[in-house]
Coordinates of C-alpha atoms in Angstrom, one line a residue:
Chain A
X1 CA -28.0 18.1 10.9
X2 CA -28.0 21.7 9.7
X3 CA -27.5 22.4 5.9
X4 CA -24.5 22.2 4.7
X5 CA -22.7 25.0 2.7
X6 CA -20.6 24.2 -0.6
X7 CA -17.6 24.6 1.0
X8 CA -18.5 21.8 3.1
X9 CA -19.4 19.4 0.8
X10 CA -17.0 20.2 -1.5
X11 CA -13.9 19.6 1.0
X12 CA -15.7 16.2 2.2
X13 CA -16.7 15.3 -1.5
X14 CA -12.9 15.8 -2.3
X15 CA -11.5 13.8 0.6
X16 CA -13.8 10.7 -0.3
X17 CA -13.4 10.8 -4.1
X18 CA -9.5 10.8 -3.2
X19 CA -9.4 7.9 -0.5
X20 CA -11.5 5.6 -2.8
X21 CA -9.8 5.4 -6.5
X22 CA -11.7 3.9 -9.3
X23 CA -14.5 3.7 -7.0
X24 CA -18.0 4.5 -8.2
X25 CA -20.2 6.9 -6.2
X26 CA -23.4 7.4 -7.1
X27 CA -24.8 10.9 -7.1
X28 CA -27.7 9.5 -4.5
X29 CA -24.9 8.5 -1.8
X30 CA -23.5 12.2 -1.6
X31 CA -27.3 13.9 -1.9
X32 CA -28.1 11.2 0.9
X33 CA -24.9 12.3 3.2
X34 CA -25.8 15.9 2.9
X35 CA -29.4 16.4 2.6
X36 CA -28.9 18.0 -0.8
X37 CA -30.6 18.1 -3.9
X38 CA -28.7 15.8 -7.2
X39 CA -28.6 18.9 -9.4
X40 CA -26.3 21.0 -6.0
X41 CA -24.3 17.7 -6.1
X42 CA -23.7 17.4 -9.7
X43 CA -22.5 21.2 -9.3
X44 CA -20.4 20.6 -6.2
X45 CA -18.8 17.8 -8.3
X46 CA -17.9 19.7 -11.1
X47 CA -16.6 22.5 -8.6
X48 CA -14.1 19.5 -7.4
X49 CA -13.6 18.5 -11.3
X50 CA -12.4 21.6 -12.4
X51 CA -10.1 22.2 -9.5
X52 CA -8.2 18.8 -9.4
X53 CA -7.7 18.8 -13.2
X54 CA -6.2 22.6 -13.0
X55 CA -3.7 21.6 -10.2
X56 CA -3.1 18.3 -11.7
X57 CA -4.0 15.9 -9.1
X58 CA -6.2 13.4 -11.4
X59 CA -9.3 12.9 -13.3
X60 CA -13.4 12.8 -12.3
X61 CA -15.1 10.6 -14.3
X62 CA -18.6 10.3 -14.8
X63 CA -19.7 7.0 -15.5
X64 CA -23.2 6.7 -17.3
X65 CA -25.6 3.7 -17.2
X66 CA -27.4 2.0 -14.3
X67 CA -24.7 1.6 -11.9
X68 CA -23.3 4.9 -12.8
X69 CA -21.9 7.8 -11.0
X70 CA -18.9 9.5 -10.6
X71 CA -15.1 8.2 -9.9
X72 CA -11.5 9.3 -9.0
X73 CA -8.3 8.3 -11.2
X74 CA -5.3 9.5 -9.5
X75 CA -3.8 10.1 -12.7
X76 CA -2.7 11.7 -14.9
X77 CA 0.6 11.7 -12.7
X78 CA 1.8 15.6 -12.1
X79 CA 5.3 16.3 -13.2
X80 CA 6.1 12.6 -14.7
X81 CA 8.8 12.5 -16.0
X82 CA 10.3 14.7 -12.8
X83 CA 9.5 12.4 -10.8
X84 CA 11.1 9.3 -12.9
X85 CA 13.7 11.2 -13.0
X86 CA 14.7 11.7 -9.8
X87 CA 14.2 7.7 -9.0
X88 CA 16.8 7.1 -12.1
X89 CA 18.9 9.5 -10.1
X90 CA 18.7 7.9 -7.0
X91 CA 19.5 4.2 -8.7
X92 CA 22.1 5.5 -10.8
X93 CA 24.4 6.5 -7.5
X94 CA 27.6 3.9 -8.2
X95 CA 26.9 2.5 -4.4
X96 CA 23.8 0.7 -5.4
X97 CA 25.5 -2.1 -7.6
X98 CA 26.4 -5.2 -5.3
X99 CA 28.4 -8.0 -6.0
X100 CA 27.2 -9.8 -9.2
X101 CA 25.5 -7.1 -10.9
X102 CA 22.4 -6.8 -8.3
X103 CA 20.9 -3.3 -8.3
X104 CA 19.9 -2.7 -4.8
X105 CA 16.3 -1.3 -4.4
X106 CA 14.9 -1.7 -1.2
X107 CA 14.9 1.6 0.1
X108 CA 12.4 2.7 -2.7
X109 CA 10.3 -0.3 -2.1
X110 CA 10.0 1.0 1.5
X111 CA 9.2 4.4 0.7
X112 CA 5.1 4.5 0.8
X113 CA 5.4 7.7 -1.0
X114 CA 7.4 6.7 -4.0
X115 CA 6.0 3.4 -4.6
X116 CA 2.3 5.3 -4.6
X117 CA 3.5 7.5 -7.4
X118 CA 5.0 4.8 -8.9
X119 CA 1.7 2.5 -9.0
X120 CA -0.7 5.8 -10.2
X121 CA 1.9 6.3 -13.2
X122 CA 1.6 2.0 -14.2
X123 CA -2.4 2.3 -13.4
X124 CA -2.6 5.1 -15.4
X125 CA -1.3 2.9 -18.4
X126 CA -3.9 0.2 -17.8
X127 CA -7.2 1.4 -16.0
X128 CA -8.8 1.2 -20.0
X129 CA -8.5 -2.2 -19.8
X130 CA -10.6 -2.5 -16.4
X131 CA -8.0 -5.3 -14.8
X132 CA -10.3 -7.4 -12.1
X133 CA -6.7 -7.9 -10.3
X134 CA -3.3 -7.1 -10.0
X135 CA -1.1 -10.0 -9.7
X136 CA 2.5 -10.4 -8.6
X137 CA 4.7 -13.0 -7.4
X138 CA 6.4 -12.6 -3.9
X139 CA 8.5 -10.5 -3.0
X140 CA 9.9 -7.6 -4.0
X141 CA 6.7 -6.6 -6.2
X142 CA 4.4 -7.0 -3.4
X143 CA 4.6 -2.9 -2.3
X144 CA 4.0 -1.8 -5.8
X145 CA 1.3 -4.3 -7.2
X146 CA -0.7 -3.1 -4.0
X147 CA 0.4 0.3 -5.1
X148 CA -1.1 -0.1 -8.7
X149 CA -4.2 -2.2 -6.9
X150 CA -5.1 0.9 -4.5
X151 CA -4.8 3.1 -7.6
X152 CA -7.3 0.7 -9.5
X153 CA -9.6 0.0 -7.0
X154 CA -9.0 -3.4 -7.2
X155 CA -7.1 -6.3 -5.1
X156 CA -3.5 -7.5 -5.3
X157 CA -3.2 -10.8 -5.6
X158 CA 0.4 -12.8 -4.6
X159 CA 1.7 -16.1 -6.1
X160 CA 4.0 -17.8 -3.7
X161 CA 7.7 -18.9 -4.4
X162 CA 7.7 -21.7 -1.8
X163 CA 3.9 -23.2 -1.0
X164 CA 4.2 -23.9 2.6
X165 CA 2.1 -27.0 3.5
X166 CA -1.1 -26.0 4.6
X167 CA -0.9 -22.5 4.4
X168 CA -2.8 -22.2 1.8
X169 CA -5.8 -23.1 -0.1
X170 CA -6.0 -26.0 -3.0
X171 CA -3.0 -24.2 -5.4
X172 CA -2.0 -24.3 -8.6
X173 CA 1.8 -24.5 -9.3
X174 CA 3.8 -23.8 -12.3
X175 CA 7.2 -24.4 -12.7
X176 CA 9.0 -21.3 -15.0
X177 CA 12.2 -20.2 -15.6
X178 CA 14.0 -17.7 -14.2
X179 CA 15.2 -15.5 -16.9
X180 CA 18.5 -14.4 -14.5
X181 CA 19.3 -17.8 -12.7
X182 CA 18.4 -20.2 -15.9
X183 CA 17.0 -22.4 -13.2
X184 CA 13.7 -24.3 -13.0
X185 CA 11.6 -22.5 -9.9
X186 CA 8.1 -23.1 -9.0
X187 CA 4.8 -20.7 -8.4
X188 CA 1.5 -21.2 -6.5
X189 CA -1.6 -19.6 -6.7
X190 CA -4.6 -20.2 -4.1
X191 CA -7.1 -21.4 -6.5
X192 CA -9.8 -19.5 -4.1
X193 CA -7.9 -16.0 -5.1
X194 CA -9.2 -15.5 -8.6
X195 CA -11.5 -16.7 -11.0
X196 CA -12.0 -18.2 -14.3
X197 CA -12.9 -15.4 -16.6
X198 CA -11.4 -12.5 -15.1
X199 CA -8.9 -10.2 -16.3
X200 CA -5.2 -9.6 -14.8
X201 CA -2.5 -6.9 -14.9
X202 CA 1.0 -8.4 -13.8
X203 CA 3.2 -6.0 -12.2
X204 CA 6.7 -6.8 -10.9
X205 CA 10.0 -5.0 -9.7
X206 CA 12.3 -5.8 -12.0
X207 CA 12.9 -8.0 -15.9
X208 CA 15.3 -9.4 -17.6
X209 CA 14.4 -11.6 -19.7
X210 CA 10.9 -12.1 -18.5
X211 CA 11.0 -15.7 -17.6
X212 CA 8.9 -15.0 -14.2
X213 CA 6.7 -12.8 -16.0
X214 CA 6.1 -15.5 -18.4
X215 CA 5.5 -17.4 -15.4
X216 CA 2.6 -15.7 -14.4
X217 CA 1.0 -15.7 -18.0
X218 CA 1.0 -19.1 -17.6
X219 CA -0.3 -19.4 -14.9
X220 CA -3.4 -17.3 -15.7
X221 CA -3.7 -19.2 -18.6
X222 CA -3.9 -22.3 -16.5
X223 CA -7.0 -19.9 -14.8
X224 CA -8.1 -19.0 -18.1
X225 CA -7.9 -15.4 -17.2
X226 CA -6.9 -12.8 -19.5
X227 CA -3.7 -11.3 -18.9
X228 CA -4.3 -7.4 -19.8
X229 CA -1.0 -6.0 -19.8
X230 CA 2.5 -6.3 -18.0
X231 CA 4.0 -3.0 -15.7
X232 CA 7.1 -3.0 -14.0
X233 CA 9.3 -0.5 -12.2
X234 CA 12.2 -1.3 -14.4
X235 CA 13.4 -2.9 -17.4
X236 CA 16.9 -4.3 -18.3
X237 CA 17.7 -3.1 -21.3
X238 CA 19.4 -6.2 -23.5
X239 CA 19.8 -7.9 -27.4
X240 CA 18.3 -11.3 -26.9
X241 CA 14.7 -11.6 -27.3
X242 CA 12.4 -11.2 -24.2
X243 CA 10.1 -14.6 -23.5
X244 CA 7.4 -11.4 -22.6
X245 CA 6.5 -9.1 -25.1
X246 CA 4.6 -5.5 -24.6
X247 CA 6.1 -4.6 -21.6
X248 CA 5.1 -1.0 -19.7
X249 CA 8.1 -0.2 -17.6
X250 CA 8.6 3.2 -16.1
X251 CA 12.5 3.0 -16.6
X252 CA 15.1 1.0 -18.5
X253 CA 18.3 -0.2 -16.8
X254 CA 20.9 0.3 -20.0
X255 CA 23.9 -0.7 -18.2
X256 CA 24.5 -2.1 -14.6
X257 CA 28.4 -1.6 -13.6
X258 CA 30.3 -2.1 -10.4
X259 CA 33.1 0.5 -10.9
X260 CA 31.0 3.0 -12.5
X261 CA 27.1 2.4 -11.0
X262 CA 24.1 1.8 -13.1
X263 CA 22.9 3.7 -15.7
X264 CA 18.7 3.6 -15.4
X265 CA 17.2 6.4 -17.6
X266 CA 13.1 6.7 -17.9
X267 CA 10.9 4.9 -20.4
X268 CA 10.3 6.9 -23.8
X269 CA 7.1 7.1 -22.8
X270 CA 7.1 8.8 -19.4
X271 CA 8.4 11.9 -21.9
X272 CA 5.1 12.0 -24.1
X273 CA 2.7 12.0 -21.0
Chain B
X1 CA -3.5 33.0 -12.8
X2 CA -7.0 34.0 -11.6
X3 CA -7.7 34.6 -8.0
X4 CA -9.4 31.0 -6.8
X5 CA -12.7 30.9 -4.7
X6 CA -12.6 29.8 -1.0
X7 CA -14.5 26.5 -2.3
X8 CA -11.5 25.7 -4.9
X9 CA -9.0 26.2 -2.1
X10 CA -10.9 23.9 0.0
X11 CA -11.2 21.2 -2.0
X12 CA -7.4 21.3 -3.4
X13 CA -6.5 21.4 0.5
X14 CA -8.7 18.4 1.3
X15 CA -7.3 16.0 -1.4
X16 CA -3.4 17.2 -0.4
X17 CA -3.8 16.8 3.1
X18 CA -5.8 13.2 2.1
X19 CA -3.2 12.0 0.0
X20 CA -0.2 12.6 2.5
X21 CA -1.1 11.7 5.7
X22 CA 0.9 12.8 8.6
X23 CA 2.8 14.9 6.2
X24 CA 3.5 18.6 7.4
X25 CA 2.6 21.4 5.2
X26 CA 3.5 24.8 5.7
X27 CA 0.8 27.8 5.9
X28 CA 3.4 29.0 3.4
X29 CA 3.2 26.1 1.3
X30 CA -0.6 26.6 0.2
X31 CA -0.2 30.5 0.5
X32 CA 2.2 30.0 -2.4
X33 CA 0.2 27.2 -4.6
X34 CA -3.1 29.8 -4.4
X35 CA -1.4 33.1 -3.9
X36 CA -3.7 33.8 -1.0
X37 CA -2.9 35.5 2.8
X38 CA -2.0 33.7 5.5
X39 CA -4.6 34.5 7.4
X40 CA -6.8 33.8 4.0
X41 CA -5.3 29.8 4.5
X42 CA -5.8 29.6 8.3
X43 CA -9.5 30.3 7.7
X44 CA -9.3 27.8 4.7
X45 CA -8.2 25.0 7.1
X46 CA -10.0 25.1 9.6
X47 CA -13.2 24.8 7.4
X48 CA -11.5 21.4 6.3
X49 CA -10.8 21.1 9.6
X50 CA -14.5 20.8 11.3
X51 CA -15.8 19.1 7.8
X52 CA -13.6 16.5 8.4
X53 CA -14.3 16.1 12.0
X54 CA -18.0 16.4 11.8
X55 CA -17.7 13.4 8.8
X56 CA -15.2 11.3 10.7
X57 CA -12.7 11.4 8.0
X58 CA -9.8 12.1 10.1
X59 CA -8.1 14.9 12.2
X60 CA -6.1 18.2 11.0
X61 CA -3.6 18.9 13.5
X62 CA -2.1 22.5 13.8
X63 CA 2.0 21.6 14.8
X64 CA 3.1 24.4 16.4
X65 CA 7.4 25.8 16.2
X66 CA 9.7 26.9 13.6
X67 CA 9.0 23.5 11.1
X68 CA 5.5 23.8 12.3
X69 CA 2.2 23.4 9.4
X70 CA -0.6 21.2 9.6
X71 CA -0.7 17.7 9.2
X72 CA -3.9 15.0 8.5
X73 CA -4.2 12.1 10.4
X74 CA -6.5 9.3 9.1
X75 CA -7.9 8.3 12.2
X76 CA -10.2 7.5 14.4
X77 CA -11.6 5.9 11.9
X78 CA -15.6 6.1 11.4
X79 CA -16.9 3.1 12.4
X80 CA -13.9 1.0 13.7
X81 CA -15.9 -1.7 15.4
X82 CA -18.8 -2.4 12.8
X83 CA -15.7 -2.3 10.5
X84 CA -13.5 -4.9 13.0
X85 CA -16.8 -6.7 13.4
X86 CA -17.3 -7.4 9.6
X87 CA -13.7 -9.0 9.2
X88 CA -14.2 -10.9 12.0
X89 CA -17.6 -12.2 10.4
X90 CA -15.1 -13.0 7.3
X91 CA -12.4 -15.0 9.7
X92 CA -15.1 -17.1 11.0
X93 CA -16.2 -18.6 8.3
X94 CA -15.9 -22.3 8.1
X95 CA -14.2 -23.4 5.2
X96 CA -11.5 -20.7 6.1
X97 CA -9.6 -23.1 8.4
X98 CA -7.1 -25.1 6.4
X99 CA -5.3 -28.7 7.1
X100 CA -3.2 -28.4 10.1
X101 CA -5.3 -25.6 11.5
X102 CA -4.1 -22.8 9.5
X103 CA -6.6 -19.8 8.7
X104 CA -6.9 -18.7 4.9
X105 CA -6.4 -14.8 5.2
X106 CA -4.4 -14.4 1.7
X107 CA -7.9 -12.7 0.0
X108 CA -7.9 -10.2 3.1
X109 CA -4.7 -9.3 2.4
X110 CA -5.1 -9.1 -1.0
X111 CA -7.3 -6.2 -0.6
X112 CA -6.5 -2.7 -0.5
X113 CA -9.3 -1.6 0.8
X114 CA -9.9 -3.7 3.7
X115 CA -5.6 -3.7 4.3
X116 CA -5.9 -0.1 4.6
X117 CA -8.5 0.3 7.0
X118 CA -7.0 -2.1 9.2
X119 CA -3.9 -0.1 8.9
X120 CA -5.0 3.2 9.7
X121 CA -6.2 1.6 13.2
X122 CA -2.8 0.0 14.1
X123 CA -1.8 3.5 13.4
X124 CA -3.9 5.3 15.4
X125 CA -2.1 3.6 18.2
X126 CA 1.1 4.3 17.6
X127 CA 1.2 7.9 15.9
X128 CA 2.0 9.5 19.1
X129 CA 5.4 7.6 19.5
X130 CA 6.6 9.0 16.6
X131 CA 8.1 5.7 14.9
X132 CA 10.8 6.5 11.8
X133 CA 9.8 3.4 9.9
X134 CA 7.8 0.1 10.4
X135 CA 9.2 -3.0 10.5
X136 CA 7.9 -6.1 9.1
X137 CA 9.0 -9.9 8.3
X138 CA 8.0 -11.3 4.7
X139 CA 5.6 -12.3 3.5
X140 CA 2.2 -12.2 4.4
X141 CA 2.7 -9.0 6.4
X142 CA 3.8 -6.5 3.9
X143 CA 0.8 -5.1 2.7
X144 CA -0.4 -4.4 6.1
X145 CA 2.9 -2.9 7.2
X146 CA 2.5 -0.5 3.8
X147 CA -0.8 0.4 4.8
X148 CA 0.4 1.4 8.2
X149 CA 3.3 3.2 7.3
X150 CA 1.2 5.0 4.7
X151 CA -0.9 6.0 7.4
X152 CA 1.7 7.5 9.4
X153 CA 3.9 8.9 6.6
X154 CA 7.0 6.6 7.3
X155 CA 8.6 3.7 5.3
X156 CA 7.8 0.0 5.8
X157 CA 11.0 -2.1 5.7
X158 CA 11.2 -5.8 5.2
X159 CA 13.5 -8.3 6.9
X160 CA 13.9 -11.2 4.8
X161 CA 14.1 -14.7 5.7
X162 CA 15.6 -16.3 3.2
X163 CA 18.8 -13.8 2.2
X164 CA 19.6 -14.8 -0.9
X165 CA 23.4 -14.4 -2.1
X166 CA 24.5 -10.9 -3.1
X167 CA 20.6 -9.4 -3.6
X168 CA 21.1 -6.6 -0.9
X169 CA 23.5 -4.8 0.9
X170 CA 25.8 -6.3 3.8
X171 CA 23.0 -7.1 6.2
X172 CA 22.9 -8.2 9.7
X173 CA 21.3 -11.6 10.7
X174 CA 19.5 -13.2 13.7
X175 CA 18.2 -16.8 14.6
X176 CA 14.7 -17.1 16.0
X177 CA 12.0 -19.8 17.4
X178 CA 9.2 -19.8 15.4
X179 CA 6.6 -20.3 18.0
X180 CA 4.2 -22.2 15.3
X181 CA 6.8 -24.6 14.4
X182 CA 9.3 -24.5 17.3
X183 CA 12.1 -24.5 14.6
X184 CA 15.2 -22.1 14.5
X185 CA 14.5 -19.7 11.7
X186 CA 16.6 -16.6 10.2
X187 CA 15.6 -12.8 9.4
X188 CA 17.9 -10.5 7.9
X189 CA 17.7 -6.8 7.1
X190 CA 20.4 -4.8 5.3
X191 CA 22.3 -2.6 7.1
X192 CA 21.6 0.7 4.8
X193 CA 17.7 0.5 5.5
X194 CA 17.7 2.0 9.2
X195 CA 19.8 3.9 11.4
X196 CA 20.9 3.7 14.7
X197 CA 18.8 5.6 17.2
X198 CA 15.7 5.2 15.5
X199 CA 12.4 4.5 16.2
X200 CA 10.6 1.2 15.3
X201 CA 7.1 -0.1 14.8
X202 CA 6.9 -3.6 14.7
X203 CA 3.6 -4.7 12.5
X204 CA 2.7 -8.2 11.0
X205 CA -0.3 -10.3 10.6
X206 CA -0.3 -13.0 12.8
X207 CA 1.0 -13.6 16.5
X208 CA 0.4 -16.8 18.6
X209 CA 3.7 -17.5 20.7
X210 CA 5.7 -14.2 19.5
X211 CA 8.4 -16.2 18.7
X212 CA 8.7 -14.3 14.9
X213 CA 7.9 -10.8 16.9
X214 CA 10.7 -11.0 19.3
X215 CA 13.3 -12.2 16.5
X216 CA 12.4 -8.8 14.9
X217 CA 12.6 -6.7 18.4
X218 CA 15.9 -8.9 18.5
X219 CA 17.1 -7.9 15.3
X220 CA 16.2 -3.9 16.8
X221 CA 18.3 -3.9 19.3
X222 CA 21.6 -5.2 17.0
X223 CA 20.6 -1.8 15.3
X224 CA 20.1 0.7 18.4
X225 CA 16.8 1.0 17.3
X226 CA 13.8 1.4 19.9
X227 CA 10.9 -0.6 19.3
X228 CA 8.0 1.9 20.3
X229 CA 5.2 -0.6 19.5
X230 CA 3.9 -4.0 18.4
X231 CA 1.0 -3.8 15.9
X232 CA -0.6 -7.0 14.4
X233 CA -3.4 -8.1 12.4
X234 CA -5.1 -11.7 15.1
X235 CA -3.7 -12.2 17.8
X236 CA -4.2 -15.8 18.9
X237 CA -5.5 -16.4 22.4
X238 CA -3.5 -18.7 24.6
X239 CA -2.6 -19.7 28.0
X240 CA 1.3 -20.1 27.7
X241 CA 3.4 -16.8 28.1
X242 CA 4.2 -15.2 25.1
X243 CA 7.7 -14.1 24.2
X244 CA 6.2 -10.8 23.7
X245 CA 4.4 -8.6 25.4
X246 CA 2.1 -5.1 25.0
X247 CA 0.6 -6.3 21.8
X248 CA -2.3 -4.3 20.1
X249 CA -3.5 -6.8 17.9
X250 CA -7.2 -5.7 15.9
X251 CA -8.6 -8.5 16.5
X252 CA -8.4 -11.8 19.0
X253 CA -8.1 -15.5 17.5
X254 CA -10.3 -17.5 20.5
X255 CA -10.2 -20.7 18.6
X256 CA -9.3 -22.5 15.1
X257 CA -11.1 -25.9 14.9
X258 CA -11.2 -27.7 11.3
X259 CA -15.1 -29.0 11.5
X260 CA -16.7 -25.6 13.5
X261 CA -14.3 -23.0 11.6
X262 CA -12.3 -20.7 13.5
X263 CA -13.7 -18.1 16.3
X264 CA -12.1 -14.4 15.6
X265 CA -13.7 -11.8 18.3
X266 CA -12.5 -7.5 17.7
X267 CA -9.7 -7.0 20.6
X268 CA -11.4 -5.3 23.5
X269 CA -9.8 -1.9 22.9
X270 CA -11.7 -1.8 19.4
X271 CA -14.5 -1.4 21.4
X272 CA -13.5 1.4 23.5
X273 CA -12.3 3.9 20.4

């Protein structure tokens, strides 16, 4: 193959550090794929460094040691709290409360490109704490924990509501409560889909009062995995105490009303990003 | 701000085109964001353009009229069969087939790599029928129906099965077979999620009759909505009729036996990309 110039590498360099968050690439895989030398590579790299940081579209990392190299975090999220804003704005329309206080949200679970932004802005919050998984419980989370996964680099991992019969690997259940209902429900986990020792970040649509959150922190402990931190999309603002504790949401629901519509406003600390 | 290099440009154009596929930009769009000529651009992209190519990383295509730009297209994807081949390897395993002849594919899904991959195939199929949104039936495939709908720059909506009281908006229901279990089963979708005279793409992991398939074709045709395409994960081989045809599954399920493991072979088309 003919020498490559820097613009070359540098656009395929930028494409692969972009499809693979969190990824490590050593130095040796991009000298290998273009016949370069590590000190052109460590240049084009910075190139990309510079450029992405000045245009906001995330971080290059170099990681030292052995296994080191260089990775992508798609964050810090450009224009935060613009963006938060504009999903308050869309949940806030007085069409989206249904009958008994639901806040519909479908439509932005559906939408690739907000649920993306969505799961950079709750990696960003955790990728310090090097989560081995994200877990969730089906259903509505599903979209964003593989949102915040992609954006880590790691899997997404989905407890069950109903274990069908044989559908599944050995399990674990927990029963929990369900912080909106107040009734007894149940959660499975394939014992095959984690293991002992390894760290988790729950993410979830919605909370109240936590109960299915506190679900899945027992059921981790059950693993004995460490639990690394809690994200969720949103966060109903209310007096009684929360059974979860040191939750990251990106935006609190203060009032749900079905005359007026819901008022959903971003987390204080969307503003300091 | 200071005049940017052609190699900046580059690499700011390869990571937006590779974080929005299918997206169109404008010429105008990066003209602006660089305060560079047209003409300046043009040459810009097609250097991102032949990299691409000549690395496999996807395709740029120029789309020509008055909302005209280019637009990146994740596929073909480098590799597809050796890629196919490997989660075949996976599927075959042994202790992957469950009691009652069930295969374990909840770590496949788990993963965003792997999910996303096998998503930008089932998109490659299906791009040039231009589907508004993919359509799916929860659980098990959602993340694959996100990954194609990434891929092709559309949402991924969810019909439920169990429609739980007052959750969603006023939704429309059908009965289906299961083929699996021969059972009657429901799916419902809300009525605000899709529009009549759309276009659909039907994607989920797992077919053997199509009994779950044509429910959601079913459910289509309620809505006015053309299904341009059926996507899935296995596709399990069988003699009896199915209740759908013109399936482009990724990969063929020959046999699931509980002592020998199950026997999962790359659909022939793989082969031919």
């Amino acid at each position: 193959m003919e020498k490559l110039k820097r613009n070359d590498r540098v656009s395929v360099i930028s494409h692969v550090l972009t499809s693979s968050p969190n990824q490590i690439f050593t130095l040796n895989h991009f000298c290998q794929m273009f016949d370069a030398a590590k000190s052109t590579i460590s240049e084009d790299i910075d190139l990309v460094r510079k450029c992405f940081a000045k245009f906001g579209l995330g971080m290059i990392e170099t990681v030292a040691g052995a296994a080191g190299g260089v990775r992508y975090l798609p964050f810090p999220v450009n224009g935060s709290l613009n963006f938060i804003n504009g999903v308050c704005h869309k949940l806030s329309t007085k069409d989206r409360v249904l009958p008994g206080g639901y806040l519909y949200t479908n439509d932005i679970m559906s939408d690739p490109k907000l649920v993306n932004t969505m799961g950079r802005l709750i990696a960003s919050q955790f990728y310090r704490q090097s989560p081995d998984f994200v877990l969730t419980v089906e259903t509505k989370g599903i979209s964003l924990a593989m949102a915040v996964a992609n954006a880590l680099g790691v899997n997404a991992v989905v407890a069950k509501r109903d274990q069908q019969q044989g559908q599944d690997w050995p399990f674990v259940s927990i029963n929990y409560i369900s912080g909106s209902s107040g009734k007894i429900q149940t959660m499975s986990l394939a014992k095959k889909l984690v293991k002992e020792g390894q760290r988790a970040l729950i993410v979830d649509d919605f909370m109240k009062a936590g109960g299915t959150a506190r679900g899945m922190i027992e059921m981790m402990s059950e693993f004995s995995i460490t639990v690394v931190g809690v994200g969720m999309m949103m966060l109903r603002e209310m007096d009684v105490k929360r059974r979860v504790e040191d939750v990251r949401s990106l935006m609190i629901v203060k009032n749900i009303d079905e005359d007026r519509g819901a008022t959903v406003v971003p987390a204080p600390w969307i503003s300091n990003l």
